[in-house]
Structures are given as structure tokens and as C-alpha cells.
Amino acid sequence: FRKGINMLWISEMAYKMKDNARMFFIITVVTAMACGFVSLIVSMGNETRDLYRKNPYAITYTPFNEQDQENWKKDIEEIEQQLESVGVKYEKHVQHSLQYTFKETSFTVMKASDYNRYAADYGLSTISVKNHEAITIFNSKNIAQLHNDSKKAVEHQQSLSKLTAKSTSFKIAGIEEINLLDRFGFSSLCVLSDEDFNGLAASLTKEEQGMDLSVLINYYIPSWENNQLPTEKSEEIMITKKIPETVVHGETGYAMLRGLHYLEAEQMYRLIQFIFLFIAILFSLSTVSFLYFKLYTDLQQDQKIYHSLSKIGLSQKEMNRAATIQMFVLFFLPLIVAAIGTLVTVAIIQGQVGLTVTFSPSLIAVGAFGAAQVLYFIFVRILYLRQLNRVMV
């Protein structure tokens, strides 16, 4: 291997790598940052679309105070009036939950019938709970993203065999792990039978009920399929736009309109996408300019070396091969190191900002920069070899 032309480019690269270590470091860092920006942009876009596609409810109304039914039910009537006025058929699913502090720990508690209906809408398996028993459910993906204190609290919850309330206790009959993060909005959940849940809620004082009881009113509309992303002219958008602002952001509650929420998120995503892609392009061009400048800084020295070697038998083909290998290493070694760093760091960053952690966005980003780097390499190689060929004997 260490013969002929191989020894030539190896010896030159050994010198250039040592001489240009600082430049390689800068290029690697800049490339990693650019790849990171692009991969985060792709992840954000995927997350925005997935949130719409995975949400079966076109409208979700959340009262601020479950006990203030006299006022927030007016908002419900307004929503239903808007749907009925245009002949839209809907199913209303009411979900009750309770934030309860047991002797052992605190849990968000839900009755089995509400959970099973919710699970069925999301395509999850239903569960069966007997009286005086409980099933605890955890989000395994979310647990991995929690900080140490929160993670210890969840691990403590998973180790429990029973939950003790004021006047009764519940045996933990099962522990489930499903992906709840973008569906139920909880990292942990306790499911009781309907009878036990009602008894637990009744044991609270009126003041506690106002603070700890919560309700969600979900509207499932079969005609508004969520497998296709909506546009401004979609029926879902046209109708939900007519719901008054006093209902969407009211004093007694707020309504989450799936289609409008997606369009607003998509607009914000496109703005961030433009900014991040602009920065990524600047970073990409800066790495090429670094390499281009360095190559032409060394051009005169390389011309002298190859001119001398051509006098003792180095052919133009051998010179082209040696120079191409050196340029390939200069262009793509920092990219390979940056790609490895991006795959590792982006997964950490995604977990911190709550995005879905997958390698596909990072691979897309690295692939895009790899393709751009190939084009830069071909262009610079043509220009550089043209200069070297002029000095060959």
C-alpha cells in the first residue's frame, strides 16, 4: 500500500492534516451546527403534521373550572350550534380526570369508561378494572426524557403495589407502558373503575373539587378525516373559523380547534424553516469558502512539488489521482465527523425540546449536506486540477 502514488498522497495528507488541524476543527463544528439546524427543522415539520394526524378530535373544549358549569356550558352550546347549523354530525366524548394525592404519591386519575373510549379513539387497547383495583399507565418514551428528580418520582410510582386514599385503598392490578405523551398529555396515569372514581371524587370537598377535578369535552367528527392535512378551503377550517373568539379563548375555558391549530403551527414552522435554512446555507457556503481559500493558499507550493515530481516521471494521471484523494479527504472527512456528532447531539436536543427522537431527520440533513458537498467538490476539483496541470512537464 505504501508504494508509488499512495506514498505521495499519504505523506502530503499527513503534513496537511497536522498543519490544518484548526481549520478542520472549525469546519467540522460549523458543518455539525448546520446539519443540526436542518435536522431540527425536519423534526419540527414532522411533529406538526403528526400532531394533526394523530388527533381524532376536531374540537376539544377545556373548562377552567369544572364546577362552573353554568357558564362554560354556554360555550359548549355555541360550538354545537355552529356544527348543527351546517348539518355536521358529531360525537361528543366527555372525559373526566382527577389530580389526587394518595398516601404514597400523586396521580392523575381517570375512570375506566372514559379511558377506554379515549383509547379506542386513538387506536389503543382497552383495559378492564375491578372495584378496589387500579391500573397504572406510564409513558416509557417520556420517562427517558425526564430530569433526575422527575424520573425518580415516576420510578417510585412504578414500584408501588397499592394506593391509599382517605377511606379506602386500591391494589395495583397491572402496570401498562404505552406512548401517552402526544395523546393523553400525561407521563403517568391511574385508571379506576367508574364506581371507585365517582367515590373518590365525592370524597373531596367542594373547594378541592374545583381545584383537582377537570373535564375535557371532545368532538369526534367522522366526516372530517385527519389522514390528509387541511388547507384554508377545507370544510373543517371553514366551519371552525366561525366559532366565536369568546369561545376559543374565553373567560371560562378555551377550545382547541385541530385544523386551525395545525395551520397556525405550520405558518410558524415555515417562518422558522426559512430562518434556519438560511443559516444552514450560510454555514455550508462558509465551509466551502474555508476549503477553497486553503487550497489556493497552498496552490503555489503544490505546483512546485508536482512540477518537480513531473520531471522525474510523475504522470498527469497520477498527479490527478493524488490531488483528488487529498481533496476528497479535505472535503469529506469533516463531514463524516460532523455527521456522527449530529446523530448523537440532535437526539439529545430533540429530547430536551420535546420532539420525536428519530434518526431520519438527521440522516436527511447529513444527506443534503453530503449532496451539496459533492457538487462543491466536483466544481473545486475541476478548477484546482486545471491549475496544477499547467505546471506539469
Short mmCIF file of C-alpha atoms in Angstrom, two decimals:
data_model
loop_
_atom_site.label_atom_id
_atom_site.label_comp_id
_atom_site.label_asym_id
_atom_site.label_seq_id
_atom_site.Cartn_x
_atom_site.Cartn_y
_atom_site.Cartn_z
CA PHE A 1 0.00 0.00 0.00
CA ARG A 2 2.86 2.38 0.86
CA LYS A 3 4.20 2.41 -2.68
CA GLY A 4 4.19 4.78 -5.62
CA ILE A 5 1.31 7.23 -5.75
CA ASN A 6 -0.12 6.08 -2.40
CA MET A 7 3.01 7.16 -0.55
CA LEU A 8 2.79 10.54 -2.26
CA TRP A 9 -0.72 11.48 -1.15
CA ILE A 10 -0.30 9.85 2.29
CA SER A 11 2.81 11.89 3.06
CA GLU A 12 1.19 15.10 1.81
CA MET A 13 -2.02 14.47 3.75
CA ALA A 14 -0.08 13.69 6.94
CA TYR A 15 1.55 17.10 6.68
CA LYS A 16 -1.62 18.96 5.69
CA MET A 17 -3.75 17.34 8.38
CA LYS A 18 -1.27 18.44 11.03
CA ASP A 19 -0.88 21.90 9.53
CA ASN A 20 -4.62 22.45 9.10
CA ALA A 21 -5.94 20.87 12.31
CA ARG A 22 -7.52 24.12 13.50
CA MET A 23 -9.27 24.66 10.17
CA PHE A 24 -10.60 21.07 10.19
CA PHE A 25 -11.98 21.65 13.67
CA ILE A 26 -13.77 24.84 12.61
CA ILE A 27 -15.23 23.20 9.50
CA THR A 28 -16.40 20.18 11.48
CA VAL A 29 -18.12 22.34 14.11
CA VAL A 30 -19.77 24.59 11.52
CA THR A 31 -20.95 21.59 9.47
CA ALA A 32 -22.33 19.86 12.57
CA MET A 33 -24.25 23.01 13.52
CA ALA A 34 -25.66 23.35 10.01
CA CYS A 35 -26.72 19.69 9.93
CA GLY A 36 -28.25 20.12 13.37
CA PHE A 37 -30.31 23.11 12.23
CA VAL A 38 -31.67 21.22 9.23
CA SER A 39 -32.46 18.04 11.19
CA LEU A 40 -34.34 20.04 13.84
CA ILE A 41 -36.33 21.78 11.10
CA VAL A 42 -37.31 18.43 9.57
CA SER A 43 -38.25 17.10 13.03
CA MET A 44 -40.41 20.15 13.75
CA GLY A 45 -42.26 19.72 10.46
CA ASN A 46 -42.87 16.03 11.12
CA GLU A 47 -44.06 16.77 14.65
CA THR A 48 -46.52 19.43 13.47
CA ARG A 49 -48.08 17.08 10.92
CA ASP A 50 -48.13 14.08 13.28
CA LEU A 51 -49.96 16.06 15.97
CA TYR A 52 -52.75 16.73 13.49
CA ARG A 53 -52.89 13.22 12.06
CA LYS A 54 -52.86 11.52 15.47
CA ASN A 55 -55.60 13.69 16.97
CA PRO A 56 -59.05 12.18 16.28
CA TYR A 57 -60.88 15.13 17.84
CA ALA A 58 -61.58 18.13 15.62
CA ILE A 59 -62.57 20.24 18.64
CA THR A 60 -61.56 19.91 22.28
CA TYR A 61 -63.02 22.24 24.88
CA THR A 62 -61.31 22.62 28.27
CA PRO A 63 -63.17 24.47 31.07
CA PHE A 64 -61.00 26.34 33.56
CA ASN A 65 -63.24 25.26 36.46
CA GLU A 66 -65.24 22.05 36.21
CA GLN A 67 -67.66 23.31 38.88
CA ASP A 68 -68.57 26.45 36.90
CA GLN A 69 -70.83 24.52 34.54
CA GLU A 70 -73.45 27.26 34.29
CA ASN A 71 -71.01 29.49 32.40
CA TRP A 72 -68.85 27.12 30.36
CA LYS A 73 -71.84 25.13 29.12
CA LYS A 74 -72.82 28.25 27.16
CA ASP A 75 -69.59 27.84 25.19
CA ILE A 76 -70.45 24.18 24.54
CA GLU A 77 -73.88 25.19 23.26
CA GLU A 78 -72.26 27.75 20.94
CA ILE A 79 -69.89 25.12 19.49
CA GLU A 80 -72.68 22.61 18.94
CA GLN A 81 -74.92 25.26 17.41
CA GLN A 82 -72.23 26.10 14.85
CA LEU A 83 -71.85 22.42 13.91
CA GLU A 84 -75.59 21.73 13.74
CA SER A 85 -76.29 24.85 11.68
CA VAL A 86 -74.32 23.39 8.76
CA GLY A 87 -75.52 19.82 9.28
CA VAL A 88 -72.25 18.38 10.60
CA LYS A 89 -72.74 15.13 12.53
CA TYR A 90 -70.58 14.74 15.61
CA GLU A 91 -69.98 12.54 18.64
CA LYS A 92 -69.38 14.25 21.98
CA HIS A 93 -66.97 12.42 24.26
CA VAL A 94 -66.67 13.81 27.79
CA GLN A 95 -63.54 12.86 29.72
CA HIS A 96 -63.25 13.40 33.48
CA SER A 97 -59.95 13.25 35.35
CA LEU A 98 -58.80 13.98 38.87
CA GLN A 99 -55.46 15.06 40.26
CA TYR A 100 -55.35 13.10 43.52
CA THR A 101 -52.70 12.84 46.21
CA PHE A 102 -52.64 9.33 47.64
CA LYS A 103 -50.67 8.46 50.75
CA GLU A 104 -47.88 7.05 48.61
CA THR A 105 -47.76 9.52 45.70
CA SER A 106 -49.82 11.79 43.44
CA PHE A 107 -51.53 10.55 40.28
CA THR A 108 -53.80 11.82 37.56
CA VAL A 109 -56.82 9.53 37.96
CA MET A 110 -59.31 8.63 35.24
CA LYS A 111 -62.38 6.39 35.22
CA ALA A 112 -62.18 3.21 33.14
CA SER A 113 -65.07 4.05 30.80
CA ASP A 114 -63.52 7.40 29.86
CA TYR A 115 -60.09 5.86 29.37
CA ASN A 116 -61.41 3.03 27.19
CA ARG A 117 -63.36 5.38 24.96
CA TYR A 118 -60.33 7.64 24.68
CA ALA A 119 -58.06 4.67 23.97
CA ALA A 120 -60.43 3.34 21.29
CA ASP A 121 -60.45 6.71 19.52
CA TYR A 122 -56.64 6.68 19.46
CA GLY A 123 -56.40 3.05 18.38
CA LEU A 124 -55.03 1.80 21.71
CA SER A 125 -56.07 -1.36 23.53
CA THR A 126 -58.77 -1.03 26.19
CA ILE A 127 -58.43 -2.28 29.78
CA SER A 128 -60.68 -3.86 32.41
CA VAL A 129 -60.53 -2.70 36.04
CA LYS A 130 -62.30 -4.27 39.01
CA ASN A 131 -63.53 -2.39 42.07
CA HIS A 132 -60.80 -1.61 44.64
CA GLU A 133 -58.16 -2.18 42.00
CA ALA A 134 -56.11 0.21 39.91
CA ILE A 135 -54.09 0.02 36.73
CA THR A 136 -51.20 2.46 36.41
CA ILE A 137 -50.08 3.56 32.97
CA PHE A 138 -46.74 5.15 32.12
CA ASN A 139 -45.20 6.70 29.06
CA SER A 140 -41.89 4.89 28.62
CA LYS A 141 -40.66 7.37 25.99
CA ASN A 142 -41.42 10.36 28.18
CA ILE A 143 -39.72 8.81 31.23
CA ALA A 144 -36.42 8.70 29.36
CA GLN A 145 -36.65 12.46 28.76
CA LEU A 146 -37.38 13.42 32.37
CA HIS A 147 -34.85 15.06 34.68
CA ASN A 148 -33.44 13.05 37.59
CA ASP A 149 -35.95 14.15 40.25
CA SER A 150 -38.96 13.60 37.98
CA LYS A 151 -37.57 10.28 36.80
CA LYS A 152 -37.13 9.09 40.39
CA ALA A 153 -40.73 10.08 41.16
CA VAL A 154 -42.03 8.00 38.24
CA GLU A 155 -39.80 5.06 39.19
CA HIS A 156 -41.26 5.29 42.71
CA GLN A 157 -44.77 5.19 41.24
CA GLN A 158 -43.89 2.08 39.23
CA SER A 159 -42.63 0.28 42.34
CA LEU A 160 -45.89 0.67 44.30
CA SER A 161 -48.20 -2.29 44.99
CA LYS A 162 -51.13 -0.26 46.30
CA LEU A 163 -52.53 3.26 46.52
CA THR A 164 -54.10 4.50 49.75
CA ALA A 165 -56.86 7.14 49.67
CA LYS A 166 -58.66 8.80 52.60
CA SER A 167 -61.13 6.00 53.29
CA THR A 168 -60.04 3.13 51.05
CA SER A 169 -57.10 1.62 49.23
CA PHE A 170 -56.61 0.24 45.74
CA LYS A 171 -54.48 -2.74 44.81
CA ILE A 172 -52.39 -2.09 41.71
CA ALA A 173 -53.53 -4.93 39.46
CA GLY A 174 -51.37 -4.05 36.48
CA ILE A 175 -48.80 -1.67 35.04
CA GLU A 176 -49.01 -0.63 31.39
CA GLU A 177 -46.45 1.21 29.29
CA ILE A 178 -47.77 2.97 26.20
CA ASN A 179 -46.93 6.12 24.30
CA LEU A 180 -49.11 8.71 26.02
CA LEU A 181 -47.05 11.84 25.51
CA ASP A 182 -48.78 13.28 22.45
CA ARG A 183 -52.14 11.65 23.14
CA PHE A 184 -53.27 11.94 26.74
CA GLY A 185 -50.80 14.61 27.75
CA PHE A 186 -49.68 12.74 30.89
CA SER A 187 -46.44 10.99 31.84
CA SER A 188 -48.35 8.74 34.26
CA LEU A 189 -51.99 7.83 34.79
CA CYS A 190 -54.06 5.80 37.25
CA VAL A 191 -57.25 4.16 35.97
CA LEU A 192 -60.00 3.15 38.43
CA SER A 193 -63.40 1.56 37.93
CA ASP A 194 -66.22 4.05 37.37
CA GLU A 195 -67.66 3.35 40.82
CA ASP A 196 -64.33 3.88 42.58
CA PHE A 197 -63.61 7.06 40.61
CA ASN A 198 -67.00 8.55 41.48
CA GLY A 199 -66.48 7.65 45.14
CA LEU A 200 -63.02 9.22 45.14
CA ALA A 201 -64.34 12.42 43.56
CA ALA A 202 -67.24 12.57 46.05
CA SER A 203 -64.79 12.34 48.97
CA LEU A 204 -63.28 15.70 48.00
CA THR A 205 -64.52 18.94 49.48
CA LYS A 206 -66.20 21.43 47.16
CA GLU A 207 -63.06 23.56 47.17
CA GLU A 208 -60.87 20.55 46.34
CA GLN A 209 -63.21 19.53 43.52
CA GLY A 210 -62.85 22.96 41.95
CA MET A 211 -59.05 22.66 42.05
CA ASP A 212 -58.48 18.97 41.32
CA LEU A 213 -61.36 17.86 39.09
CA SER A 214 -61.05 18.56 35.38
CA VAL A 215 -63.11 17.76 32.33
CA LEU A 216 -62.47 17.71 28.58
CA ILE A 217 -65.25 17.81 26.01
CA ASN A 218 -64.01 16.19 22.79
CA TYR A 219 -65.88 16.34 19.48
CA TYR A 220 -65.25 13.49 17.07
CA ILE A 221 -66.50 14.35 13.58
CA PRO A 222 -66.35 11.33 11.21
CA SER A 223 -66.66 13.42 8.03
CA TRP A 224 -63.52 15.40 8.88
CA GLU A 225 -60.83 12.81 8.26
CA ASN A 226 -57.40 13.65 9.61
CA ASN A 227 -55.34 11.44 7.29
CA GLN A 228 -54.98 14.40 4.90
CA LEU A 229 -53.60 17.74 6.03
CA PRO A 230 -56.12 20.61 5.88
CA THR A 231 -55.96 23.76 3.77
CA GLU A 232 -57.64 27.14 4.11
CA LYS A 233 -60.51 25.86 1.96
CA SER A 234 -61.07 22.61 3.88
CA GLU A 235 -64.54 22.17 5.38
CA GLU A 236 -63.01 21.72 8.83
CA ILE A 237 -61.24 25.07 8.60
CA MET A 238 -64.15 26.96 7.06
CA ILE A 239 -66.58 25.84 9.78
CA THR A 240 -64.35 26.06 12.87
CA LYS A 241 -63.33 29.60 11.86
CA LYS A 242 -66.92 30.63 12.60
CA ILE A 243 -66.65 29.63 16.27
CA PRO A 244 -66.51 32.93 18.21
CA GLU A 245 -63.22 34.09 19.73
CA THR A 246 -65.01 34.37 23.08
CA VAL A 247 -65.35 30.57 23.00
CA VAL A 248 -61.90 29.76 21.62
CA HIS A 249 -60.16 31.96 24.21
CA GLY A 250 -62.93 32.62 26.71
CA GLU A 251 -63.05 33.56 30.36
CA THR A 252 -64.47 30.19 31.44
CA GLY A 253 -62.47 27.89 29.14
CA TYR A 254 -60.79 27.53 25.79
CA ALA A 255 -61.35 25.47 22.65
CA MET A 256 -58.54 23.74 20.76
CA LEU A 257 -59.52 23.65 17.08
CA ARG A 258 -57.41 20.94 15.47
CA GLY A 259 -57.35 22.30 11.92
CA LEU A 260 -56.75 25.94 12.82
CA HIS A 261 -54.12 24.94 15.36
CA TYR A 262 -52.31 22.99 12.63
CA LEU A 263 -52.40 25.91 10.17
CA GLU A 264 -51.06 28.33 12.80
CA ALA A 265 -48.29 25.89 13.74
CA GLU A 266 -47.48 25.33 10.07
CA GLN A 267 -47.14 29.07 9.45
CA MET A 268 -44.80 29.41 12.41
CA TYR A 269 -42.87 26.35 11.22
CA ARG A 270 -42.39 27.84 7.75
CA LEU A 271 -41.02 31.06 9.24
CA ILE A 272 -38.57 29.16 11.44
CA GLN A 273 -37.75 26.89 8.49
CA PHE A 274 -36.76 29.89 6.36
CA ILE A 275 -34.54 31.33 9.10
CA PHE A 276 -32.84 28.03 9.94
CA LEU A 277 -32.33 27.03 6.31
CA PHE A 278 -30.85 30.45 5.56
CA ILE A 279 -28.40 30.00 8.44
CA ALA A 280 -27.62 26.44 7.30
CA ILE A 281 -26.89 27.62 3.75
CA LEU A 282 -24.56 30.32 5.09
CA PHE A 283 -22.75 27.71 7.18
CA SER A 284 -22.49 25.39 4.19
CA LEU A 285 -21.04 28.11 1.98
CA SER A 286 -18.63 29.16 4.72
CA THR A 287 -17.18 25.64 4.98
CA VAL A 288 -16.59 25.58 1.23
CA SER A 289 -15.00 29.03 1.31
CA PHE A 290 -12.65 27.84 4.08
CA LEU A 291 -11.56 24.86 1.99
CA TYR A 292 -11.35 26.87 -1.24
CA PHE A 293 -9.22 29.52 0.44
CA LYS A 294 -6.91 26.91 1.99
CA LEU A 295 -6.43 25.04 -1.29
CA TYR A 296 -5.48 28.18 -3.15
CA THR A 297 -3.23 29.30 -0.31
CA ASP A 298 -1.27 26.06 -0.81
CA LEU A 299 -1.55 26.16 -4.62
CA GLN A 300 1.87 27.66 -5.34
CA GLN A 301 3.61 25.17 -3.05
CA ASP A 302 1.69 22.26 -4.60
CA GLN A 303 2.54 23.49 -8.10
CA LYS A 304 6.25 23.49 -7.24
CA ILE A 305 6.02 19.97 -5.77
CA TYR A 306 4.14 18.46 -8.72
CA HIS A 307 6.31 20.31 -11.23
CA SER A 308 9.43 18.79 -9.65
CA LEU A 309 7.83 15.32 -9.47
CA SER A 310 6.76 15.51 -13.11
CA LYS A 311 10.41 15.93 -14.09
CA ILE A 312 11.24 12.56 -12.52
CA GLY A 313 8.35 10.66 -14.10
CA LEU A 314 5.08 11.59 -12.34
CA SER A 315 2.38 11.46 -15.00
CA GLN A 316 -0.59 13.81 -15.24
CA LYS A 317 -2.95 10.91 -14.47
CA GLU A 318 -1.03 10.04 -11.29
CA MET A 319 -0.98 13.69 -10.25
CA ASN A 320 -4.73 13.98 -10.77
CA ARG A 321 -5.31 10.86 -8.67
CA ALA A 322 -3.08 12.01 -5.79
CA ALA A 323 -4.57 15.52 -5.74
CA THR A 324 -8.14 14.17 -5.97
CA ILE A 325 -7.63 11.85 -2.99
CA GLN A 326 -6.24 14.72 -0.91
CA MET A 327 -9.14 16.99 -1.84
CA PHE A 328 -11.64 14.23 -1.10
CA VAL A 329 -10.25 13.85 2.42
CA LEU A 330 -10.26 17.62 2.94
CA PHE A 331 -13.89 17.92 1.83
CA PHE A 332 -15.47 14.81 3.33
CA LEU A 333 -13.55 13.89 6.49
CA PRO A 334 -15.04 16.88 8.42
CA LEU A 335 -18.49 15.95 7.05
CA ILE A 336 -18.20 12.37 8.32
CA VAL A 337 -17.11 13.51 11.79
CA ALA A 338 -19.87 16.16 11.81
CA ALA A 339 -22.46 13.56 10.77
CA ILE A 340 -21.55 11.32 13.70
CA GLY A 341 -21.72 14.29 16.06
CA THR A 342 -25.07 15.37 14.62
CA LEU A 343 -26.67 11.94 15.06
CA VAL A 344 -25.66 11.96 18.72
CA THR A 345 -26.33 15.57 19.69
CA VAL A 346 -29.61 16.05 17.82
CA ALA A 347 -31.14 13.10 19.65
CA ILE A 348 -30.26 14.82 22.94
CA ILE A 349 -31.58 18.20 21.80
CA GLN A 350 -34.81 16.69 20.45
CA GLY A 351 -35.45 15.04 23.79
CA GLN A 352 -34.96 18.33 25.61
CA VAL A 353 -37.38 20.27 23.39
CA GLY A 354 -39.99 17.50 23.32
CA LEU A 355 -39.64 16.47 19.68
CA THR A 356 -39.93 12.93 18.46
CA VAL A 357 -36.45 11.39 18.62
CA THR A 358 -35.71 9.65 15.33
CA PHE A 359 -32.58 9.39 13.22
CA SER A 360 -34.36 10.03 9.91
CA PRO A 361 -34.28 13.88 10.19
CA SER A 362 -30.57 13.76 10.98
CA LEU A 363 -29.92 11.40 8.06
CA ILE A 364 -31.88 13.70 5.74
CA ALA A 365 -29.81 16.68 6.90
CA VAL A 366 -26.50 14.85 6.54
CA GLY A 367 -27.57 13.53 3.13
CA ALA A 368 -28.47 17.04 1.94
CA PHE A 369 -25.12 18.44 3.05
CA GLY A 370 -23.35 15.44 1.56
CA ALA A 371 -25.01 16.07 -1.81
CA ALA A 372 -24.09 19.77 -1.66
CA GLN A 373 -20.53 18.88 -0.69
CA VAL A 374 -20.24 16.54 -3.69
CA LEU A 375 -21.23 19.37 -6.03
CA TYR A 376 -18.76 21.74 -4.36
CA PHE A 377 -16.05 19.06 -4.56
CA ILE A 378 -16.58 18.46 -8.29
CA PHE A 379 -16.53 22.18 -9.07
CA VAL A 380 -13.43 22.98 -6.97
CA ARG A 381 -11.62 19.85 -8.21
CA ILE A 382 -12.01 20.93 -11.84
CA LEU A 383 -10.63 24.39 -11.12
CA TYR A 384 -7.80 23.14 -8.90
CA LEU A 385 -6.58 20.38 -11.22
CA ARG A 386 -6.65 22.83 -14.12
CA GLN A 387 -4.12 24.98 -12.24
CA LEU A 388 -1.90 22.00 -11.39
CA ASN A 389 -1.97 20.61 -14.94
CA ARG A 390 -0.42 23.84 -16.22
CA VAL A 391 2.86 23.15 -14.38
CA MET A 392 3.22 19.51 -15.41
CA VAL A 393 6.14 18.82 -17.76
#
